[in-house]
């Protein structure tokens, strides 16, 4: 007997037939003798619709009321799944965030979980009743409803699994696991049986959209064994686990890419203390999340060039902020483009293997792809290239690191 938290995403609960399909899976696990709690997302498309209502009602709306509106989708699916389970003879009840209670801070729209009371869930396990919990939502100190940010029900599920010391957290979605890269652009991509938390964290934050990045960080922190699997097929998925569970570590486990990037270059910035901070302090103040940063060594002219990347959605704001500070920064020229993509190779094995980065550069050079920015960490190498070459680069790298399916 195991204790399992199962989370079903928007497409898995997209209509009543699909909810019945979910209920069957839950019933099967219950009948096998497991203790099961379920977390649900809203039906696919519903949260977008709710967000849209708020924006249309008033572009500058009260974030507390936004949360009241957008949390509604999960209320519907949690109740419907409980009804369907009961109809199949499985004792079940729904819980909204405040009813468990899942307590968060009061950063509406992107709240962080502070505490979860395990009592309600423990009582359900004891009575043999399935708790169906509305994902994505919680309650702040002032009793207002909060939401955890888009895709947040993954995080709800992992947090609940941690709090009740579940043996596993199963995340059911519309793909059957984590792949070596996006199978839509590389047909030879392979499904991974296992991947480490660290690698999954990099893959998620570098553009792989299977799990919300925060949920992976939380799973890593609490050692929650997390499985990504399909709600439409009866196949084992990918287990996200600690390093010690992986027998032989691949040097490179996956290739990620992220299209929503933009590159900004400031040319001829004076090479004196305070200039770089003069660029990035105002950006931080405007909440622009800067990613890669490269500063060239200055030549005798005593100026330097600084290149960095920002989310494409923030490009306009970034350019505006820098131009507003032109007088103090005293740079020669400003260049920018949104036509770039960040491609990354990820693997724990590169901690102990040399040559991973140079293989990446060789492979891209062979294809005639110019590298514009490079950044590395212990377990990843990322480059920024022209967006036009995304598919070519990802396919070539996938082959070069021996990831192609036989
Ligand atoms: N329904 C929410 C969203 O669409 C939360 C989730 O699906 O995880 O972002
Ligand atoms: Mg989702």
Tab-separated table of N, CA and C in Angstrom, residues 242-336:
chain	number	residue	atom	x	y	z
A	242	UNK	N	15.956	11.886	-6.798
A	242	UNK	CA	17.291	12.288	-6.362
A	242	UNK	C	18.364	11.530	-7.140
A	243	UNK	N	19.535	12.142	-7.174
A	243	UNK	CA	20.675	11.596	-7.904
A	243	UNK	C	20.982	10.139	-7.543
A	244	UNK	N	20.795	9.806	-6.237
A	244	UNK	CA	21.178	8.482	-5.767
A	244	UNK	C	20.327	7.374	-6.397
A	245	UNK	N	19.179	7.747	-6.966
A	245	UNK	CA	18.325	6.735	-7.593
A	245	UNK	C	18.691	6.457	-9.042
A	246	UNK	N	19.642	7.212	-9.574
A	246	UNK	CA	20.014	7.027	-10.973
A	246	UNK	C	21.293	6.204	-11.017
A	247	UNK	N	21.223	5.044	-11.627
A	247	UNK	CA	22.362	4.142	-11.591
A	247	UNK	C	23.515	4.671	-12.439
A	248	UNK	N	23.249	4.888	-13.717
A	248	UNK	CA	24.331	5.421	-14.536
A	248	UNK	C	23.911	6.747	-15.155
A	249	UNK	N	24.639	7.780	-14.794
A	249	UNK	CA	24.280	9.127	-15.202
A	249	UNK	C	24.752	9.417	-16.626
A	250	UNK	N	23.846	9.872	-17.482
A	250	UNK	CA	24.239	10.340	-18.809
A	250	UNK	C	25.034	11.632	-18.644
A	251	UNK	N	25.954	11.895	-19.561
A	251	UNK	CA	26.660	13.170	-19.489
A	251	UNK	C	25.693	14.305	-19.794
A	252	UNK	N	24.936	14.133	-20.895
A	252	UNK	CA	23.897	15.106	-21.239
A	252	UNK	C	22.561	14.379	-21.245
A	253	UNK	N	21.573	14.912	-20.534
A	253	UNK	CA	20.267	14.252	-20.464
A	253	UNK	C	19.238	14.876	-21.381
A	254	UNK	N	19.425	16.133	-21.721
A	254	UNK	CA	18.410	16.756	-22.549
A	254	UNK	C	18.843	18.073	-23.163
A	255	UNK	N	18.086	18.466	-24.181
A	255	UNK	CA	18.309	19.737	-24.865
A	255	UNK	C	17.027	20.554	-24.694
A	256	UNK	N	17.150	21.746	-24.136
A	256	UNK	CA	15.971	22.597	-23.952
A	256	UNK	C	16.112	23.838	-24.819
A	257	UNK	N	14.988	24.434	-25.149
A	257	UNK	CA	15.077	25.707	-25.871
A	257	UNK	C	13.960	26.618	-25.401
A	258	UNK	N	14.196	27.902	-25.515
A	258	UNK	CA	13.193	28.848	-25.080
A	258	UNK	C	13.146	29.998	-26.078
A	259	UNK	N	11.965	30.174	-26.671
A	259	UNK	CA	11.842	31.162	-27.746
A	259	UNK	C	11.578	32.569	-27.224
A	260	UNK	N	11.038	32.675	-26.029
A	260	UNK	CA	10.587	34.000	-25.582
A	260	UNK	C	11.697	34.901	-25.079
A	261	UNK	N	12.824	34.943	-25.785
A	261	UNK	CA	13.968	35.722	-25.297
A	261	UNK	C	14.247	36.907	-26.212
A	262	UNK	N	14.883	37.914	-25.677
A	262	UNK	CA	15.335	39.036	-26.486
A	262	UNK	C	16.748	39.407	-26.051
A	263	UNK	N	17.515	39.965	-27.006
A	263	UNK	CA	18.908	40.300	-26.717
A	263	UNK	C	19.113	41.806	-26.852
A	264	UNK	N	19.818	42.358	-25.895
A	264	UNK	CA	20.073	43.804	-25.900
A	264	UNK	C	21.587	44.020	-25.828
A	265	UNK	N	22.123	44.911	-26.656
A	265	UNK	CA	23.554	45.209	-26.604
A	265	UNK	C	23.764	46.712	-26.435
A	266	UNK	N	24.541	47.046	-25.437
A	266	UNK	CA	24.896	48.456	-25.237
A	266	UNK	C	26.347	48.614	-25.676
A	267	UNK	N	26.557	49.458	-26.655
A	267	UNK	CA	27.889	49.608	-27.235
A	267	UNK	C	28.545	50.889	-26.738
A	268	UNK	N	29.825	50.734	-26.402
A	268	UNK	CA	30.595	51.923	-26.029
A	268	UNK	C	30.208	52.508	-24.681
A	269	UNK	N	30.004	51.623	-23.737
A	269	UNK	CA	29.716	52.073	-22.372
A	269	UNK	C	31.050	52.411	-21.713
A	270	UNK	N	31.089	53.492	-20.974
A	270	UNK	CA	32.343	53.890	-20.346
A	270	UNK	C	32.786	52.802	-19.360
A	271	UNK	N	34.079	52.464	-19.379
A	271	UNK	CA	34.566	51.369	-18.545
A	271	UNK	C	35.023	51.895	-17.188
A	272	UNK	N	34.081	52.352	-16.395
A	272	UNK	CA	34.410	52.850	-15.060
A	272	UNK	C	33.460	52.221	-14.047
A	273	UNK	N	33.873	52.166	-12.775
A	273	UNK	CA	33.007	51.540	-11.767
A	273	UNK	C	31.635	52.218	-11.736
A	274	UNK	N	30.600	51.397	-11.626
A	274	UNK	CA	29.258	51.949	-11.497
A	274	UNK	C	28.449	51.974	-12.777
A	275	UNK	N	29.143	51.779	-13.935
A	275	UNK	CA	28.425	51.860	-15.201
A	275	UNK	C	27.474	50.674	-15.387
A	276	UNK	N	27.976	49.469	-15.087
A	276	UNK	CA	27.135	48.276	-15.249
A	276	UNK	C	25.969	48.342	-14.259
A	277	UNK	N	26.258	48.760	-13.073
A	277	UNK	CA	25.173	48.877	-12.100
A	277	UNK	C	24.178	49.942	-12.540
A	278	UNK	N	24.681	50.957	-13.240
A	278	UNK	CA	23.803	51.993	-13.779
A	278	UNK	C	22.845	51.456	-14.837
A	279	UNK	N	23.240	50.353	-15.478
A	279	UNK	CA	22.358	49.724	-16.458
A	279	UNK	C	21.314	48.851	-15.750
A	280	UNK	N	21.797	48.011	-14.811
A	280	UNK	CA	20.911	46.969	-14.289
A	280	UNK	C	20.073	47.388	-13.085
A	281	UNK	N	20.533	48.370	-12.319
A	281	UNK	CA	19.716	48.792	-11.173
A	281	UNK	C	18.341	49.321	-11.611
A	282	UNK	N	18.296	50.206	-12.624
A	282	UNK	CA	16.968	50.676	-13.054
A	282	UNK	C	16.099	49.544	-13.626
A	283	UNK	N	16.740	48.573	-14.276
A	283	UNK	CA	15.957	47.452	-14.816
A	283	UNK	C	15.350	46.627	-13.684
A	284	UNK	N	16.160	46.408	-12.646
A	284	UNK	CA	15.650	45.652	-11.492
A	284	UNK	C	14.479	46.398	-10.863
A	285	UNK	N	14.623	47.709	-10.776
A	285	UNK	CA	13.560	48.516	-10.192
A	285	UNK	C	12.256	48.372	-10.982
A	286	UNK	N	12.389	48.163	-12.293
A	286	UNK	CA	11.199	47.985	-13.128
A	286	UNK	C	10.828	46.510	-13.284
A	287	UNK	N	11.381	45.671	-12.401
A	287	UNK	CA	11.019	44.247	-12.404
A	287	UNK	C	11.346	43.502	-13.685
A	288	UNK	N	12.391	43.942	-14.385
A	288	UNK	CA	12.815	43.202	-15.573
A	288	UNK	C	13.779	42.115	-15.119
A	289	UNK	N	13.467	40.887	-15.499
A	289	UNK	CA	14.268	39.762	-15.071
A	289	UNK	C	15.380	39.507	-16.091
A	290	UNK	N	16.583	39.983	-15.804
A	290	UNK	CA	17.699	39.830	-16.736
A	290	UNK	C	18.279	38.434	-16.593
A	291	UNK	N	18.583	37.799	-17.733
A	291	UNK	CA	19.077	36.419	-17.664
A	291	UNK	C	20.579	36.359	-17.916
A	292	UNK	N	21.010	36.210	-19.158
A	292	UNK	CA	22.446	36.088	-19.422
A	292	UNK	C	23.058	37.480	-19.536
A	293	UNK	N	24.282	37.644	-19.016
A	293	UNK	CA	24.962	38.933	-19.140
A	293	UNK	C	26.403	38.696	-19.581
A	294	UNK	N	26.829	39.417	-20.602
A	294	UNK	CA	28.224	39.325	-21.034
A	294	UNK	C	28.786	40.725	-21.148
A	295	UNK	N	29.963	40.927	-20.547
A	295	UNK	CA	30.636	42.207	-20.750
A	295	UNK	C	31.965	41.937	-21.420
A	296	UNK	N	32.237	42.636	-22.503
A	296	UNK	CA	33.503	42.401	-23.195
A	296	UNK	C	34.619	43.121	-22.443
A	297	UNK	N	35.829	42.570	-22.568
A	297	UNK	CA	36.983	43.250	-21.969
A	297	UNK	C	37.183	44.556	-22.728
A	298	UNK	N	37.522	45.602	-22.019
A	298	UNK	CA	37.626	46.876	-22.732
A	298	UNK	C	38.984	46.973	-23.424
A	299	UNK	N	38.996	47.628	-24.567
A	299	UNK	CA	40.276	47.844	-25.240
A	299	UNK	C	40.812	49.193	-24.759
A	300	UNK	N	41.779	49.715	-25.474
A	300	UNK	CA	42.420	50.955	-25.015
A	300	UNK	C	41.504	52.163	-25.028
A	301	UNK	N	40.402	52.031	-25.784
A	301	UNK	CA	39.513	53.185	-25.881
A	301	UNK	C	38.737	53.410	-24.591
A	302	UNK	N	38.932	52.501	-23.610
A	302	UNK	CA	38.308	52.653	-22.293
A	302	UNK	C	36.787	52.622	-22.314
A	303	UNK	N	36.288	51.915	-23.310
A	303	UNK	CA	34.852	51.643	-23.292
A	303	UNK	C	34.654	50.140	-23.392
A	304	UNK	N	33.448	49.710	-23.082
A	304	UNK	CA	33.158	48.287	-23.104
A	304	UNK	C	31.761	48.085	-23.695
A	305	UNK	N	31.482	46.872	-24.161
A	305	UNK	CA	30.142	46.552	-24.655
A	305	UNK	C	29.499	45.556	-23.692
A	306	UNK	N	28.226	45.749	-23.426
A	306	UNK	CA	27.506	44.827	-22.545
A	306	UNK	C	26.313	44.251	-23.299
A	307	UNK	N	26.236	42.927	-23.318
A	307	UNK	CA	25.106	42.260	-23.962
A	307	UNK	C	24.364	41.454	-22.903
A	308	UNK	N	23.046	41.481	-22.957
A	308	UNK	CA	22.280	40.665	-22.005
A	308	UNK	C	20.949	40.254	-22.612
A	309	UNK	N	20.315	39.279	-21.979
A	309	UNK	CA	19.013	38.842	-22.475
A	309	UNK	C	17.934	39.111	-21.428
A	310	UNK	N	16.736	39.356	-21.938
A	310	UNK	CA	15.561	39.582	-21.089
A	310	UNK	C	14.391	38.828	-21.726
A	311	UNK	N	13.311	38.593	-20.976
A	311	UNK	CA	12.142	37.992	-21.622
A	311	UNK	C	11.649	38.918	-22.735
A	312	UNK	N	11.239	38.332	-23.850
A	312	UNK	CA	10.820	39.142	-24.997
A	312	UNK	C	9.699	40.117	-24.615
A	313	UNK	N	8.836	39.678	-23.713
A	313	UNK	CA	7.722	40.543	-23.298
A	313	UNK	C	8.208	41.815	-22.606
A	314	UNK	N	9.430	41.782	-22.089
A	314	UNK	CA	9.963	42.947	-21.375
A	314	UNK	C	10.888	43.803	-22.235
A	315	UNK	N	11.024	43.448	-23.528
A	315	UNK	CA	12.003	44.147	-24.363
A	315	UNK	C	11.692	45.643	-24.479
A	316	UNK	N	10.437	45.956	-24.763
A	316	UNK	CA	10.060	47.374	-24.942
A	316	UNK	C	10.395	48.182	-23.698
A	317	UNK	N	9.984	47.633	-22.551
A	317	UNK	CA	10.229	48.307	-21.282
A	317	UNK	C	11.732	48.489	-21.070
A	318	UNK	N	12.516	47.440	-21.380
A	318	UNK	CA	13.965	47.481	-21.187
A	318	UNK	C	14.600	48.603	-21.997
A	319	UNK	N	14.230	48.651	-23.271
A	319	UNK	CA	14.805	49.664	-24.155
A	319	UNK	C	14.437	51.060	-23.649
A	320	UNK	N	13.199	51.204	-23.229
A	320	UNK	CA	12.735	52.504	-22.748
A	320	UNK	C	13.549	52.942	-21.514
A	321	UNK	N	13.735	52.007	-20.592
A	321	UNK	CA	14.467	52.333	-19.366
A	321	UNK	C	15.903	52.747	-19.686
A	322	UNK	N	16.547	52.019	-20.614
A	322	UNK	CA	17.943	52.346	-20.928
A	322	UNK	C	18.033	53.691	-21.641
A	323	UNK	N	17.111	53.905	-22.571
A	323	UNK	CA	17.145	55.191	-23.292
A	323	UNK	C	16.885	56.372	-22.357
A	324	UNK	N	16.034	56.150	-21.375
A	324	UNK	CA	15.768	57.216	-20.395
A	324	UNK	C	17.023	57.582	-19.603
A	325	UNK	N	17.931	56.610	-19.471
A	325	UNK	CA	19.147	56.839	-18.686
A	325	UNK	C	20.360	57.153	-19.553
A	326	UNK	N	20.104	57.502	-20.810
A	326	UNK	CA	21.207	57.693	-21.753
A	326	UNK	C	22.201	58.754	-21.261
A	327	UNK	N	21.687	59.801	-20.689
A	327	UNK	CA	22.582	60.880	-20.248
A	327	UNK	C	23.609	60.415	-19.225
A	328	UNK	N	23.147	59.672	-18.217
A	328	UNK	CA	24.091	59.196	-17.205
A	328	UNK	C	24.967	58.073	-17.746
A	329	UNK	N	24.407	57.201	-18.574
A	329	UNK	CA	25.175	56.050	-19.040
A	329	UNK	C	26.174	56.446	-20.131
A	330	UNK	N	25.816	57.413	-20.925
A	330	UNK	CA	26.733	57.965	-21.913
A	330	UNK	C	27.303	56.888	-22.844
A	331	UNK	N	26.444	55.998	-23.338
A	331	UNK	CA	26.913	54.957	-24.264
A	331	UNK	C	26.832	55.454	-25.701
A	332	UNK	N	27.490	54.702	-26.618
A	332	UNK	CA	27.513	55.148	-28.019
A	332	UNK	C	26.279	54.685	-28.775
A	333	UNK	N	25.902	53.417	-28.522
A	333	UNK	CA	24.811	52.889	-29.339
A	333	UNK	C	24.067	51.794	-28.574
A	334	UNK	N	22.814	51.582	-28.981
A	334	UNK	CA	22.007	50.554	-28.335
A	334	UNK	C	21.395	49.681	-29.421
A	335	UNK	N	21.629	48.361	-29.316
A	335	UNK	CA	21.031	47.450	-30.297
A	335	UNK	C	20.160	46.431	-29.588
A	336	UNK	N	19.118	45.973	-30.256
A	336	UNK	CA	18.272	44.940	-29.629
A	336	UNK	C	17.502	44.151	-30.674
